[in-house]
Amino acid sequence: MTDTNSTGDASTEPTAAGDHLEIPTVERLCADIEANVSRVIVGHEDVIEHVVIALLGRGHVLLDDVPGVGKTMLARSVATSVDCSFSRIQFTPDLLPTDVTGVNVFNQQTREFEFQPGPVFGNIVLGDEINRAPPKTQAALLEAMEEEQVTTDGQTRTLPTPFTVIATQNAVEPNRTYDLPFAEVDRFMKKLHLGYPEPDEEADLLGRTVGDHPIESLEPVTDRETLVAARETVSRVQVAQPVREYVTRLAADTREHANIGVSPRGTISLLRAAQARAAANGREYVLPDDIQTEAPVVMSHRIKTADRDRDGDAIVADALERVPIE
Amino acid sequence: MSTDASGRADERPISLETNQVGGAGTARSVALFCVLVLTVSYVSVLYGITQVVGGSLSLLALVAAMLVGATVLARLIRPWTAAALALAAAGIGFGYYLTSAGGDPSVVITAADTIVSDTVALATGLPILQMVQAGIWTLGFAPGPVFLSWYLAMRGQYGLSVVPGGAALGFLVLTGDAGMLVTVTGTLAAMGAIAAGELERHGGSIQQADLLAALFALAIVLSLSVTVVPGQPTAPTHLAQGEPGSLEATLDTAPRQSGIAGPVNLSPAVRFTVESDQRSYWRTGVYDRFTGDGWVRTGRSSQYDEPLTSPPNGGETVEQTITAETKLGVMPVAPQPITLDGDVTRRTTVSRHGQPRPETPLSAGERYTVVSSVVDPDPAALRTAGTDYPDSVTGRNLQLPESTSSEFRAQTAEITADAENPYETAVAIERHLESSKDYSLSVTKPDGNVAEAFTTEMEAGYCVYFATAMTQMLRAEGVPARYVTGYTSGQQIDDETYVVRGLDAHAWVEVYFPEHGWVRFDPTPGDSREDVHTDRLEQARDAGSENVDTEESDDVPVPDESSAPTGTEPGEQPEPDPNETTETDDPNESTPATQGNETNETPSNPATGTSGGDSITDGSLVTITRETAALGLVALVGLAAGARRTDAATRLRRKLGIYWHGRRHDPDRDAERAFARLERLLARQYRPRRRSESARAYLHALSTAANAADAADTTPIDARAERVVDYYERATYGTGVSRTEADEAIAIVDELARDRLPVVGRLH
């Protein structure tokens, strides 16, 4: 698709025309980031791709997994690759909302209150084990995700751009966690599973950890401005009427077959993810294929079923099988 | 969603458009229109009846009043009240019928004096026209269903509204009055009303009308191929003699009616022989109600129970013995019969007019004896007979169709201007007809009132036309007259024996004279009729047809047997048809198989058919009737709708479309169509694309499968196919393709299609 030589160095050149890039540039950018992250994370190429695409599509990611499979490492390496500020919030049962958003502190010298920004003020925020904090604290983060701003003591502060939350859920200790409210899960563009690495991948993983951890030597492959421009480009990817109708049909199908189907916010997220994927594949327009690739990770966690045997994944798989493209 | 999802890529814009058209408003109009058509269908049948018996203005006024009333009351009263009103309307109507019929017990169809038995009789196939008070019955019948069905339709209850209308139409079908076209129209309208009503209720679209059309056509064609409607006047099932198209067949089309046909032929076959000491016409049917294009006998027949009513003055008594020479569905007698004797009397019914008829045909060789009282008054007596007609005579024998024009009356008045009494009137009319019209068997039946057309427009006709015209003219002048069918006296072979052939079939007129009874008049020009008929017999004899003669009759030269007519024509009418014998059938009509006695089935008919070159009529002319044409049209529409429903055209186009792209439009559409062709090509070779499968995924799945199948016999997917998919995707979802690219896609698919042509592909 692209005739640009992709073997060049990691530099990406923002074009003069506004703050957006050419599609081939975005494609190359994605490939570079993914390659860079792969130096740290062994295997899981599809998950890495999904995270990068969520980053481009202005979405947040929820990683639902057992501890120790590299969730934090994934978030950090992505942040490093795009040369963005990275902050981490470890959610605990006694974490307060202000621990997330920041707090006004009285400065003895100036006799004034000063705002001490919380960890949420970062480009890429890792919310670790988000379900271990009480709902109020979760809500502080989730509100920031939706609004891209934080309000403390009546003062509203805009979060930095880009702002992407990568949250993890502890899935192994259900009696010591607070389930994320359904409405808030909806705010994550994607819910991903890393899972355990393959045996040969794990051997490779162990080999890399001898000596310095590769994350220490990881270099950025682009900068924040380029990323912002790339996100702008993605938002301009064309979505034809048939594709929009297809998305509508998919959503309607899930609504028919589940208690709660995919919300309009879900369909918007799906389109954004598909736009990002189209750009990452060097296309200026979204194909039904993009929708079909993104639908499982974008839609499943937004669906609530009564039937224990049929979770959101099954509903989405059925919908993809059933709903005609045209 | 499912409807526009069903459109394929190349039809998408169309399928989006079509969902918008035709809403509930249209459906309501269609439903109302259909109910109206249903109403019109049965009212038109009733109107046809009133056209004959009078009262059509009252009927139309009544129907209009009911429609208006129903429209107004639809908003005001509840359904049960409306039903009660309709019942009341029907009750009043029938009450009036009963009172007007009640005065004279014989007015209601003979033995019955209750509405129930009349209705039962009607429902079992008795045409309404045979009811004595048909007009009043019609007026009683109409208001109920008209009111109720329109009331319900106005309230939006289309399904229910079809019930009274359909019942009314169904009843008229049972009586045999509703013809095929009317029935079909009414039935269609009923279905349409229900269907449109449903569409309105469920918010459907008139676009689904193609399904309805297909169903309608199916219903029509099915219903017409299984016809069980009783009393259809077209099938002369009761008569064994007379092939279709022959004069006899038209004279006695059914037990209760006599049709008037276009061209007819004459059968030279012998029907029966009569031993009688007096010459007479042998009457077989009497008809009193003229419908404009045929004759109907009103009232019911009763079982023969001697003696029959004799003429007022009693006449000379004549005994005849009649022997059927072929299967015979009628009982020829000299008028007026008084007693019958023979086996057949056990299955004989006698009409109100005193005419016997066998319930099952006489078989060849069967005999019966009749004693008749022959009325033979002299003209002087008839001149002075006066006009003191009994009510029972004037009630039935003065009827003219309502449509009879004033011209006809004026012309009749002119012809009879000099007549001073009914007898002179009759003679004047008879002479006028004999002198002004020619005799011809090959006439075309006119539309409308036959009597009127014959007197005013036609130059020639045969007995049916003459007799019909004379009867109607007499009635116009206030002289009771009736139309009579039968046979002329036939060929006299010795003093007392007459041989009567099919070509002797005849129709004439009986005129009523007080104190004398019914007197025969024959307005048909005797000489020319005789000529035609004799020629026909000669032809048949020359051709050696079967059954033309009895053992003795062939010795007697036909024209010679002009012994003076016995009874009959009072006065100056030199009985025109002594030897009447020769209503000629077309030669090929004399099929031996069907008639009679010495049946040796020699296939001589074709020969006779050709030898009788100057046959009078072209009986075998195939004409397409309006019904047939309508049926064909319906079937055609049904086929078209069915084809549309099943997408036959689209399928064909697709099939051909694999090989031929066709006209080019804009590049995007062309790229889409190129892919559609590729898809069908691949579908034929591998598997069709699932509807939830994207183009790219489909192609990918196919190449994976093809590679896995390891190639020996399966052709791997051509790499060029991917280019087509690319262009297709860009055209459908992306920025579009250029002309060059679209052409390239088309070229690729053309090439792939050629490679895979079933035979050519192998040769490659």
PDB file of C-alpha atoms in Angstrom, chain B residues 389 422 426 470 474 479-482 509-513 517-521:
ATOM      1  CA  TYR B 389    -107.082 -10.471 -20.895  1.00  0.00           C
ATOM      2  CA  PRO B 422    -104.971  -7.355 -31.609  1.00  0.00           C
ATOM      3  CA  ALA B 426    -100.307  -9.444 -35.062  1.00  0.00           C
ATOM      4  CA  MET B 470     -92.492 -10.193 -33.222  1.00  0.00           C
ATOM      5  CA  LEU B 474     -96.657  -7.313 -29.915  1.00  0.00           C
ATOM      6  CA  VAL B 479    -100.816  -7.637 -26.952  1.00  0.00           C
ATOM      7  CA  PRO B 480     -99.841 -10.583 -24.737  1.00  0.00           C
ATOM      8  CA  ALA B 481     -97.439 -12.751 -26.644  1.00  0.00           C
ATOM      9  CA  ARG B 482     -94.860 -15.377 -25.839  1.00  0.00           C
ATOM     10  CA  VAL B 509     -94.839 -16.781 -31.535  1.00  0.00           C
ATOM     11  CA  GLU B 510     -97.992 -17.486 -29.612  1.00  0.00           C
ATOM     12  CA  VAL B 511    -100.454 -14.677 -29.145  1.00  0.00           C
ATOM     13  CA  TYR B 512    -103.195 -14.739 -26.581  1.00  0.00           C
ATOM     14  CA  PHE B 513    -106.781 -14.140 -27.536  1.00  0.00           C
ATOM     15  CA  GLY B 517    -106.228 -19.069 -25.819  1.00  0.00           C
ATOM     16  CA  TRP B 518    -102.788 -19.114 -27.369  1.00  0.00           C
ATOM     17  CA  VAL B 519    -102.746 -18.903 -31.157  1.00  0.00           C
ATOM     18  CA  ARG B 520     -99.705 -19.559 -33.257  1.00  0.00           C
ATOM     19  CA  PHE B 521     -98.128 -16.931 -35.513  1.00  0.00           C
TER      20      PHE B 521
END
